[in-house]
CSV table of C-alpha atoms in Angstrom, one decimal:
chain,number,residue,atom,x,y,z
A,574,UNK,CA,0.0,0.0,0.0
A,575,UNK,CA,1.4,3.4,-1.0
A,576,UNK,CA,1.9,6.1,2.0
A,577,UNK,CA,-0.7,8.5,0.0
A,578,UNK,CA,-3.4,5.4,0.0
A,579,UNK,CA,-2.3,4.7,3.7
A,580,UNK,CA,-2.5,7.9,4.7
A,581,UNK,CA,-6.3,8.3,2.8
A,582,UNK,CA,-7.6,5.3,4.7
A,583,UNK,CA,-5.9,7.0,8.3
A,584,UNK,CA,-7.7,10.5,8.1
A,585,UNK,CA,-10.7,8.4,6.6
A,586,UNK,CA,-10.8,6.4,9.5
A,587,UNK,CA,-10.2,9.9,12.1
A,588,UNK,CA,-13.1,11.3,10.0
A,589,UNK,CA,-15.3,8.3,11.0
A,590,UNK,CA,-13.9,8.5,15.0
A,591,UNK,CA,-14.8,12.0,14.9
A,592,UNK,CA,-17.8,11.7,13.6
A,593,UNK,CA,-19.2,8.4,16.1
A,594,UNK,CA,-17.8,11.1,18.8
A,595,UNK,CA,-19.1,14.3,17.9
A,596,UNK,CA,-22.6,12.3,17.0
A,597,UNK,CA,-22.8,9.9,19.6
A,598,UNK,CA,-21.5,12.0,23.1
A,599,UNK,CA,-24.1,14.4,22.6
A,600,UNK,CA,-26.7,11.6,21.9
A,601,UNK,CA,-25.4,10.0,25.3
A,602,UNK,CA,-25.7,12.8,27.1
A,603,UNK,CA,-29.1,13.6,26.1
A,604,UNK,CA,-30.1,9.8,27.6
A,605,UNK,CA,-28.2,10.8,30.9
A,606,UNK,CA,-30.2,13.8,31.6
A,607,UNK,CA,-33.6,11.4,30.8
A,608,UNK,CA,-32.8,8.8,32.9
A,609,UNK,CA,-31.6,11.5,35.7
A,610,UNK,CA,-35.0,13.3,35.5
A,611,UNK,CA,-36.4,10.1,35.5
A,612,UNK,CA,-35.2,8.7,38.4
A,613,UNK,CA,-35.5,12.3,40.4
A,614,UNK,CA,-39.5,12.3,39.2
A,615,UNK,CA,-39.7,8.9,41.0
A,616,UNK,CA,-38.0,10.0,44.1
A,617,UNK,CA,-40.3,13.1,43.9
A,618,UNK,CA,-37.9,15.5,43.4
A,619,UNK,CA,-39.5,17.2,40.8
A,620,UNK,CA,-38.3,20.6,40.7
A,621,UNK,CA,-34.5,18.9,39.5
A,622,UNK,CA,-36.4,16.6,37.5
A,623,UNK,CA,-37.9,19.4,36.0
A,624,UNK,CA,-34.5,21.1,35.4
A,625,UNK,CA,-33.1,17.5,33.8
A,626,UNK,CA,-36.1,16.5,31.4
A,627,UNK,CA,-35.5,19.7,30.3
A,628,UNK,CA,-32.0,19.5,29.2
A,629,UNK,CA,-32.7,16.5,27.7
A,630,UNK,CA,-35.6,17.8,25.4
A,631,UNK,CA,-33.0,20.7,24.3
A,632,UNK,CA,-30.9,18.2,23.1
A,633,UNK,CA,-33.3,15.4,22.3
A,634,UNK,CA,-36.9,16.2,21.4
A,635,UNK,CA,-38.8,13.2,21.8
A,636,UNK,CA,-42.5,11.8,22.5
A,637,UNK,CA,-41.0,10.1,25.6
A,638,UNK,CA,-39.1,13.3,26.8
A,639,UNK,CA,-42.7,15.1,26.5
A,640,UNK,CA,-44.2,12.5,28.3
A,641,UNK,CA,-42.0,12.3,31.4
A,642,UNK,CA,-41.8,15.9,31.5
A,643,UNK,CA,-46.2,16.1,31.6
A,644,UNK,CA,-45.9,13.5,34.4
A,645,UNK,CA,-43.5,15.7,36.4
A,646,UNK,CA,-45.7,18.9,35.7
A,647,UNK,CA,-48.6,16.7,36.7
A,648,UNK,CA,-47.3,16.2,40.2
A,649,UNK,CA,-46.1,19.7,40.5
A,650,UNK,CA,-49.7,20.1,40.2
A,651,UNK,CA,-49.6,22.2,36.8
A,652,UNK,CA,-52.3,20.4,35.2
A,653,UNK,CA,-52.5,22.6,32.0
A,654,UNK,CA,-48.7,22.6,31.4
A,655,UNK,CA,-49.1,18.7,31.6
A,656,UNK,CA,-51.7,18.6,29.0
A,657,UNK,CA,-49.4,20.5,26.7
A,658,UNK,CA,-46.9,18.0,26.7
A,659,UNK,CA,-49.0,14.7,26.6
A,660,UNK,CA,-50.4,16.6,23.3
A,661,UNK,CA,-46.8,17.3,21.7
A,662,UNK,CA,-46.2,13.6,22.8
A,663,UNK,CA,-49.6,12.7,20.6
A,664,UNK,CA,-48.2,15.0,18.0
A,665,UNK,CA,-45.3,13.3,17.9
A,666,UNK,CA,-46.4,9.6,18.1
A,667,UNK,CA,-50.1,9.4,17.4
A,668,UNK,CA,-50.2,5.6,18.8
A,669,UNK,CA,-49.3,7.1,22.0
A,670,UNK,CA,-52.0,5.4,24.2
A,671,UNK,CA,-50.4,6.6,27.4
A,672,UNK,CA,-50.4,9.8,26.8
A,673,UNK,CA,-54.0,9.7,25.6
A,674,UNK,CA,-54.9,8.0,28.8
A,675,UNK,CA,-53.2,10.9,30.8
A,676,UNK,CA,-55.1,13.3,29.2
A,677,UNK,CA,-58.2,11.9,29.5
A,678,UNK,CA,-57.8,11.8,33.3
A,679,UNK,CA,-56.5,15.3,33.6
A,680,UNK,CA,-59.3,16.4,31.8
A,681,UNK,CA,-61.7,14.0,33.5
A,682,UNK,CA,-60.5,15.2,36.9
A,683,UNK,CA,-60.6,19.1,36.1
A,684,UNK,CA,-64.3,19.0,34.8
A,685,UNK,CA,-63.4,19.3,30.7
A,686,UNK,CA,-65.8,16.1,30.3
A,687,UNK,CA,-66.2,16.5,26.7
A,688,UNK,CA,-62.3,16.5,26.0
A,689,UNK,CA,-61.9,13.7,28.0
A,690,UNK,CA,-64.5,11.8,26.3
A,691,UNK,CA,-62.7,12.2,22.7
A,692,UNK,CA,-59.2,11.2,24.1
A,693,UNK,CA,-61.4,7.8,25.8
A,694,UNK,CA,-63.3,7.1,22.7
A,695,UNK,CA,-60.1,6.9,20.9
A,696,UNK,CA,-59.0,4.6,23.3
A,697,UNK,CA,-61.7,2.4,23.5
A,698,UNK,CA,-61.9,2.3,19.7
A,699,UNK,CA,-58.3,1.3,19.2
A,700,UNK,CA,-58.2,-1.2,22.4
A,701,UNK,CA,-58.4,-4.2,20.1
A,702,UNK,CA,-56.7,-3.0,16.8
A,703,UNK,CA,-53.5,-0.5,18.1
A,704,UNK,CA,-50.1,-2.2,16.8
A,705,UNK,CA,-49.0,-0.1,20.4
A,706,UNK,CA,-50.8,-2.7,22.4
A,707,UNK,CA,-49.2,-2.4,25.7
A,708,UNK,CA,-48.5,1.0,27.5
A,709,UNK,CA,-47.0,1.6,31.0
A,710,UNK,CA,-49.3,3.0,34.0
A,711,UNK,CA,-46.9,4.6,36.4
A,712,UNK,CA,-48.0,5.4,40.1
A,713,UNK,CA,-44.7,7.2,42.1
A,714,UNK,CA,-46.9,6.1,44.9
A,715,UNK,CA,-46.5,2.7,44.7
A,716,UNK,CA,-43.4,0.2,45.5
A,717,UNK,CA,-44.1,-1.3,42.2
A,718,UNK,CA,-43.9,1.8,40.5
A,719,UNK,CA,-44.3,0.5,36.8
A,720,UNK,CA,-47.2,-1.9,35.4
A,721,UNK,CA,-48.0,-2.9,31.8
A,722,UNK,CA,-51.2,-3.7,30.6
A,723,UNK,CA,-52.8,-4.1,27.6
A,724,UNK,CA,-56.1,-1.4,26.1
A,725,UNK,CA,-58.3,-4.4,26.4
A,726,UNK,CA,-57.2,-5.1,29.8
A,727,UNK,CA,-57.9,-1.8,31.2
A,728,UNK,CA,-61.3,-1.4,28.7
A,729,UNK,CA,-63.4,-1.4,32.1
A,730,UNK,CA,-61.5,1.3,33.4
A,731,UNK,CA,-62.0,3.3,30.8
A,732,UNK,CA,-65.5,2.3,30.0
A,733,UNK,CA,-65.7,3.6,33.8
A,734,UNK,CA,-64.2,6.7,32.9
A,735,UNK,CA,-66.1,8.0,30.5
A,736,UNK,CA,-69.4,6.5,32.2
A,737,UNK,CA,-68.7,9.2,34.7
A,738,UNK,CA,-67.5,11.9,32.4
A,739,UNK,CA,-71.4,11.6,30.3
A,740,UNK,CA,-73.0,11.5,33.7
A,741,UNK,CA,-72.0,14.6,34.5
A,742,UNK,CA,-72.6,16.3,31.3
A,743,UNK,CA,-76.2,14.5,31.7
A,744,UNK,CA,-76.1,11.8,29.5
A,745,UNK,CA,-77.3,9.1,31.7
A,746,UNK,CA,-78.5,6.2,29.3
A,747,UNK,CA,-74.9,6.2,27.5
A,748,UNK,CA,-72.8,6.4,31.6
A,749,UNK,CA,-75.5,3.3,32.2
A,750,UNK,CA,-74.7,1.4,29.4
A,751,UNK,CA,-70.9,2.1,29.7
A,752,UNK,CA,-71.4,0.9,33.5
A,753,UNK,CA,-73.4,-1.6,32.5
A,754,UNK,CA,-70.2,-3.0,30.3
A,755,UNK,CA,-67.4,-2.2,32.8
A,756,UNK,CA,-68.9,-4.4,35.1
A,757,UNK,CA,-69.6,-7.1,32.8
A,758,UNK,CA,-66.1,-6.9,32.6
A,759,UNK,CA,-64.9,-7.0,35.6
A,760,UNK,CA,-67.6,-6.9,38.2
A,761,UNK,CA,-65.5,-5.0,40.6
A,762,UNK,CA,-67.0,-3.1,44.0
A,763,UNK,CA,-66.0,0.2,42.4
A,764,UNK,CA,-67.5,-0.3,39.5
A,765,UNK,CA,-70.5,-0.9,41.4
A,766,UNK,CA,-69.8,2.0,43.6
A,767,UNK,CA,-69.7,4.7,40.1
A,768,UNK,CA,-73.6,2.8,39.0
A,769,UNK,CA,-74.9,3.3,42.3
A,770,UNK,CA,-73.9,6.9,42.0
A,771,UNK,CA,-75.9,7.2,38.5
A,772,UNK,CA,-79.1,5.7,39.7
A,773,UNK,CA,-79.1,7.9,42.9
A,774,UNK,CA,-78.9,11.0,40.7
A,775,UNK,CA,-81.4,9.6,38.6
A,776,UNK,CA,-83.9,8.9,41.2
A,777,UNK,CA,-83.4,4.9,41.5
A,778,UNK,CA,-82.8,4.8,44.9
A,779,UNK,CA,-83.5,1.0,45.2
A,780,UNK,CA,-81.3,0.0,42.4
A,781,UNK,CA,-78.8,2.6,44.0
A,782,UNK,CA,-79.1,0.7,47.3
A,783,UNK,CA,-79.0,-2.5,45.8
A,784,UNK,CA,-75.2,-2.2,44.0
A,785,UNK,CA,-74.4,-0.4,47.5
A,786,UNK,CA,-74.9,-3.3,49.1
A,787,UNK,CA,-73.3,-6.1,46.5
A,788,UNK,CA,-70.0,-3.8,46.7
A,789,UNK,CA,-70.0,-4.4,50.4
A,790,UNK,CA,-70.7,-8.2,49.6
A,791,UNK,CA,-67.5,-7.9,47.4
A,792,UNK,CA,-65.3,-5.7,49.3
A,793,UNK,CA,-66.9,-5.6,52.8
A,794,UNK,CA,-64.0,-2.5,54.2
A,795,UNK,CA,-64.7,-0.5,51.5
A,796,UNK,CA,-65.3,2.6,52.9
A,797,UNK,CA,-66.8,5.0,49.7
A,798,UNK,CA,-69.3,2.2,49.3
A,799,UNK,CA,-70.6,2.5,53.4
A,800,UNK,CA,-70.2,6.2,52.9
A,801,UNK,CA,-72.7,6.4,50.1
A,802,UNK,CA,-75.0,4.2,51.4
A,803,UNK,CA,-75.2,6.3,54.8
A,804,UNK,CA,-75.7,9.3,52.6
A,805,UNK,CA,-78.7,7.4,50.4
A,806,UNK,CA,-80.2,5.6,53.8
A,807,UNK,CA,-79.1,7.5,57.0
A,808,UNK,CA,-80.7,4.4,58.9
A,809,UNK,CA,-77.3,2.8,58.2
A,810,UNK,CA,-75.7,0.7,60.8
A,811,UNK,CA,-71.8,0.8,60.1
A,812,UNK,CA,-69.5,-1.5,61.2
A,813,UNK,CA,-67.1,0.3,63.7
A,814,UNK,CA,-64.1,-1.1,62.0
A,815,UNK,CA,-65.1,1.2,59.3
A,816,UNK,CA,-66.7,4.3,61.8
A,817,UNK,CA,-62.2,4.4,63.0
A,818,UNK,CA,-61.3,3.9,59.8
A,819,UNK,CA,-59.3,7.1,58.8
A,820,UNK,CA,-61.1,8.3,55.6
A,821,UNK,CA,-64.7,7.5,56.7
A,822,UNK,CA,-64.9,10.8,59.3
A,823,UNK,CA,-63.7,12.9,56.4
A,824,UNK,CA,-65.6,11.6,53.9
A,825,UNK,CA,-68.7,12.6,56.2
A,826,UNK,CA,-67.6,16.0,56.8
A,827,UNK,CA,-67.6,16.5,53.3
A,828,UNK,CA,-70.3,15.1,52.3
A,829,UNK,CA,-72.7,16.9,55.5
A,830,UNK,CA,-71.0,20.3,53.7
A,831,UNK,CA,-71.9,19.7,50.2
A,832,UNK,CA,-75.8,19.0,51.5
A,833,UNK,CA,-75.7,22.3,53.3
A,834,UNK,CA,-74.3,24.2,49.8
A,835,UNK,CA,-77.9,22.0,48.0
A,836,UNK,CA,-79.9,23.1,50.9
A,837,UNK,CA,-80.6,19.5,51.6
A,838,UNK,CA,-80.7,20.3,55.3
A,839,UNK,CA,-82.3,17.1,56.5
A,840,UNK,CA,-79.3,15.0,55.2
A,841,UNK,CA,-76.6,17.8,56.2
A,842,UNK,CA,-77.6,16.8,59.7
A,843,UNK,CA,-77.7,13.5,59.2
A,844,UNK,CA,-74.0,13.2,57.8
A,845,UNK,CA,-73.0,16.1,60.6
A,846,UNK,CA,-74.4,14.2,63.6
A,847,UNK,CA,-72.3,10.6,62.4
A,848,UNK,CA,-69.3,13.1,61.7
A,849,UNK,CA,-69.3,14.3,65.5
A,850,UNK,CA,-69.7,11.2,67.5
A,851,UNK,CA,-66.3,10.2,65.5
A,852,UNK,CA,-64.3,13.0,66.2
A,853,UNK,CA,-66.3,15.5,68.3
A,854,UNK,CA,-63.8,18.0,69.0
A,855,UNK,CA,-63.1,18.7,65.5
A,856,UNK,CA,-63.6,22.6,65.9
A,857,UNK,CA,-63.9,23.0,62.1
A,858,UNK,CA,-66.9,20.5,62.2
A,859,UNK,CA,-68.2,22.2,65.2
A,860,UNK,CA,-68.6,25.6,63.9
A,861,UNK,CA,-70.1,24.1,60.2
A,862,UNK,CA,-72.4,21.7,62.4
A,863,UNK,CA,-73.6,25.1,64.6
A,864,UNK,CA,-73.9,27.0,60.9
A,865,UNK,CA,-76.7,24.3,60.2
A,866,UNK,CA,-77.9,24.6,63.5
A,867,UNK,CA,-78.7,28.2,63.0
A,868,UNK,CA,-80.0,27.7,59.7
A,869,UNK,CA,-83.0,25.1,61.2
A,870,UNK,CA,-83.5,27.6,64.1
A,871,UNK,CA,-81.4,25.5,66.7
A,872,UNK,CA,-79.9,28.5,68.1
A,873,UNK,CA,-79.3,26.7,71.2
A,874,UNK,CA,-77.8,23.5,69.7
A,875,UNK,CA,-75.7,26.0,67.6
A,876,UNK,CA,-74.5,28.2,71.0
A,877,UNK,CA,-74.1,24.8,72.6
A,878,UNK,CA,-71.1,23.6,69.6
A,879,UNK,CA,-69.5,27.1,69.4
A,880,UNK,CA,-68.8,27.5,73.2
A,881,UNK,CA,-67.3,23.3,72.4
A,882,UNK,CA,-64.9,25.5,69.9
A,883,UNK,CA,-63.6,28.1,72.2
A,884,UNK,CA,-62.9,25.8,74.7
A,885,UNK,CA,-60.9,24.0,72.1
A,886,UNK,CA,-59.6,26.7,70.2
A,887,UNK,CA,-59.8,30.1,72.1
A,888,UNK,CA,-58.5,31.8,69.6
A,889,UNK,CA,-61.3,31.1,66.5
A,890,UNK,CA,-62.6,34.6,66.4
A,891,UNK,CA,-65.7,33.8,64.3
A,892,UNK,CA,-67.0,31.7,66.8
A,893,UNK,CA,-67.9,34.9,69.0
A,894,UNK,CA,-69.8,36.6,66.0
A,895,UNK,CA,-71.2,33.5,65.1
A,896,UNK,CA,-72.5,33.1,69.1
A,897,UNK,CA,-74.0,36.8,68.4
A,898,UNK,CA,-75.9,36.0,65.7
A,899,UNK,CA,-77.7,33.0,66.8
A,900,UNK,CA,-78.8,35.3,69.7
A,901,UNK,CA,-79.7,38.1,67.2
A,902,UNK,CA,-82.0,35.8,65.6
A,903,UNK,CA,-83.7,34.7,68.4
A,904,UNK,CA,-84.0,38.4,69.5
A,905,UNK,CA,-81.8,38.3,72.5
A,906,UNK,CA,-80.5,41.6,71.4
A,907,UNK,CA,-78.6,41.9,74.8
A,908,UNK,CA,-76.4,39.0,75.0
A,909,UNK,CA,-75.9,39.8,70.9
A,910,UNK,CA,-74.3,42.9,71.5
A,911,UNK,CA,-72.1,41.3,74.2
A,912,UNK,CA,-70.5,38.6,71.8
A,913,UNK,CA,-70.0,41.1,69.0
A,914,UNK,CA,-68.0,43.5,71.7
A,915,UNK,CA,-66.3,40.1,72.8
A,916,UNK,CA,-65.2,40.2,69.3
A,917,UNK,CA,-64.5,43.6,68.9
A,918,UNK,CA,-61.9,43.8,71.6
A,919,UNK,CA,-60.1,41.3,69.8
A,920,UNK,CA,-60.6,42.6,66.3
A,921,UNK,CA,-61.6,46.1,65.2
A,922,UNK,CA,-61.0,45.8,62.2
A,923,UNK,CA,-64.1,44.2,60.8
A,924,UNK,CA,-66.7,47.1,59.7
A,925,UNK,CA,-69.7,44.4,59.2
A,926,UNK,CA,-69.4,43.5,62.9
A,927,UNK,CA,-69.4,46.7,64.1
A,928,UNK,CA,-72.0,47.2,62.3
A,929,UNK,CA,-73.8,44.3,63.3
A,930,UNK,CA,-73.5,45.6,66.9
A,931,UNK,CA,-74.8,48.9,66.2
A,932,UNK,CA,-78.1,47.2,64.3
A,933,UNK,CA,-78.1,45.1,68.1
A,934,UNK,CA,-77.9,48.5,70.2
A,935,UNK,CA,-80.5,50.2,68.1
A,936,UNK,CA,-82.9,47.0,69.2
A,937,UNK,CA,-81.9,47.7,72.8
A,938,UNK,CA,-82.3,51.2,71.9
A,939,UNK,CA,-79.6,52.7,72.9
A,940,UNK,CA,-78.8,54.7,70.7
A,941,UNK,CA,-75.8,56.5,71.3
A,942,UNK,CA,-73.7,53.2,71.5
A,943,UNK,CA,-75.5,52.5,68.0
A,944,UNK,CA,-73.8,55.5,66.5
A,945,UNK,CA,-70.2,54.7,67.8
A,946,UNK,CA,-70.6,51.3,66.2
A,947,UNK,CA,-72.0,52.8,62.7
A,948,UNK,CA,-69.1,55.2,63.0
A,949,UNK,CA,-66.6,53.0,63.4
A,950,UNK,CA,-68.2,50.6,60.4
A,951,UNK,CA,-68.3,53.9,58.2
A,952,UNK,CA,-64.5,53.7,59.0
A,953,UNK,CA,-63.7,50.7,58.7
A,954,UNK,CA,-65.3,50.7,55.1
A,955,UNK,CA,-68.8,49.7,55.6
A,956,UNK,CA,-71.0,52.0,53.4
A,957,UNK,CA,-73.8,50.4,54.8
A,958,UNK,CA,-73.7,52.3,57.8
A,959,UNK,CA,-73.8,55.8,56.4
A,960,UNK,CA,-77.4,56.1,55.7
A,961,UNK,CA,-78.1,55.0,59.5
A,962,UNK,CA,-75.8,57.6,60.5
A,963,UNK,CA,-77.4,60.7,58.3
A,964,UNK,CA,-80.8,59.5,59.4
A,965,UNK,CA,-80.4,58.8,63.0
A,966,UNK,CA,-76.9,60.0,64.4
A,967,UNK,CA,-77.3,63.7,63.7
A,968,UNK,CA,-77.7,64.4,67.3
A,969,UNK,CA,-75.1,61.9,68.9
């Protein structure tokens, strides 16, 4: 071989080694910033996650980069920014059932039911047919933090899903019959649980009752299925095991506060008595359990819960106001005004109390402690109490 052919195939062959080098580093780096982010996302270290999924989609702009990065905005709890990036993963790989099962949950979860309906009817259509078969369901929660399954093995789920999603948009023959199939699927306690739900709002109370109590049959601790059954038949005997269980008192709580917001003040009591005899020096319950006290004329009931709270928590200053008011509707004007100066001395700055106080002194018709109090609402911002004062402080 001549030195110029020898020396051809050497610079040929430094070409090549600089080539695999300049090509392949960058390449490499790229993976280490994914796999970085990927294991900092799992340890929930998401703001450095962040930082690394990021470098890596600089350098490497991939559906999976996109993906891992709308995970790690998803636990950040940036559900929009998440929802970006599962859609640039769609964009970028329109098999991409994972990310179109993300979606549909993020919309599904922040009330966009119609969107999360498209993204489920995709993936119910495609469950038998998608060459991507198999995706990865990834909980940061759990030990076992990553599970494959197939579209048809999850079809329940998402037949579940979007049962709920049409409920609440008020299509209730189309949830049934995609409840109807999830459990004939897999005839699980929670899919029970979400029918149940539809034939309560639909006025099927027995049917409602009746799934209630096969999801116990199936699952006899599970504690969203007593919970709902309590709040469709308050004549409910739970077991204790599940009265002590943590989520059941909470669950209550809720529930007793979303019947006041309805008005449905029968079963706000209901759910509000169970909540107390579990934890009855929950000063938050308390005070919501005198509001509905005072709103079925149970002033004394009410008085009898707040004075509970101050001795737990002295230093809830609504609970004095609150004590006013129930004896401002029950025209104990007195021993009003006393609680809305108990107040008073610890707060001044509310105008509508002192104005409250001057509306109690003008019933006990004293007049002149009336106007101080209007004055000191005008003050404080409460243009409510200027009328009052042109009409009947002129002379104080």
């Amino acid at each position: 071989m001549s030195i110029r052919s020898t020396f051809l195939s050497e610079l040929i062959l430094f070409f090549l080694i600089l080539t695999h080098i300049s090509v392949s580093q960058p390449s490499e780096k790229a993976d280490r910033y994914y796999d970085r982010a990927d294991m900092l996302y799992r340890q929930a270290y998401f703001d450095s996650a962040l930082l690394n999924v990021n470098k890596y989609l600089q350098r490497k702009g991939d559906p999976e980069g996109f993906y891992l990065r709308a995970m790690i905005q998803e636990a950040k709890g940036k559900d929009m920014r998440a929802l970006d990036d599962y859609s640039t993963a769609i964009q970028y790989d329109p098999s991409y059932s994972e990310a179109y099962f993300k979606r549909a949950e993020i919309f599904l979860k922040n009330g966009i039911y119609n969107e999360a309906i498209k993204n489920l009817d995709h993936l119910i259509a495609s469950g038998d047919t998608d060459t991507r078969g198999v995706f990865f369901m990834q909980d940061i929660h759990q030990q076992d933090q990553i599970k494959v399954v197939t579209l048809s093995g999850i079809k329940n789920k998402l037949l579940s899903m979007r049962g709920t999603a049409r409920q609440a948009i008020g299509k209730y023959e189309e949830a049934l019959d995609d409840f109807n199939q999830a459990i004939a699927l897999d005839s699980s306690a929670q899919n029970l649980v979400n029918r149940a739900l539809l034939f309560e709002e639909t006025n099927r109370k027995n049917l409602a009752i009746r799934d209630l109590n096969t999801a116990l049959k199936l699952n006899p601790d599970l504690v969203i299925a007593w919970f709902n059954l309590v709040r469709i038949d308050p004549s409910t005997q739970v077991p204790s095991r599940v009265v002590e269980d943590m989520e059941f008192g909470p669950m209550l709580a809720v529930g007793a506060l979303e019947a006041y917001e309805k008005r449905d003040y029968k079963l706000s009591y209901s759910l509000y008595s169970r909540a107390l005899k579990n934890t009855p020096n929950d000063a938050v319950l308390l005070l919501n359990a005198g509001r509905l006290d005072m709103k079925m004329d149970r002033g004394y009931d009410a008085r009898k819960k707040f004075n509970r709270v101050l001795e737990i928590e002295p230093g809830r200053l609504e609970t004095y106001y609150l004590i006013a008011n129930s004896f401002f509707n029950e025209t104990k004007f007195e021993e009003a005004a006393a609680y809305y100066e108990q107040f008073l001395i610890r707060d001044a700055s509310n105008g509508q109390i002192w104005y409250n106080a001057a509306m109690a002194y003008f019933e006990l018709e004293n007049n002149a402690e009336a106007c101080r109090c209007l004055r000191m609402a005008a003050g404080r911002g409460m243009n409510r109490a200027k009328p009052y004062i042109t009409r009947r402080c002129q002379q104080e």
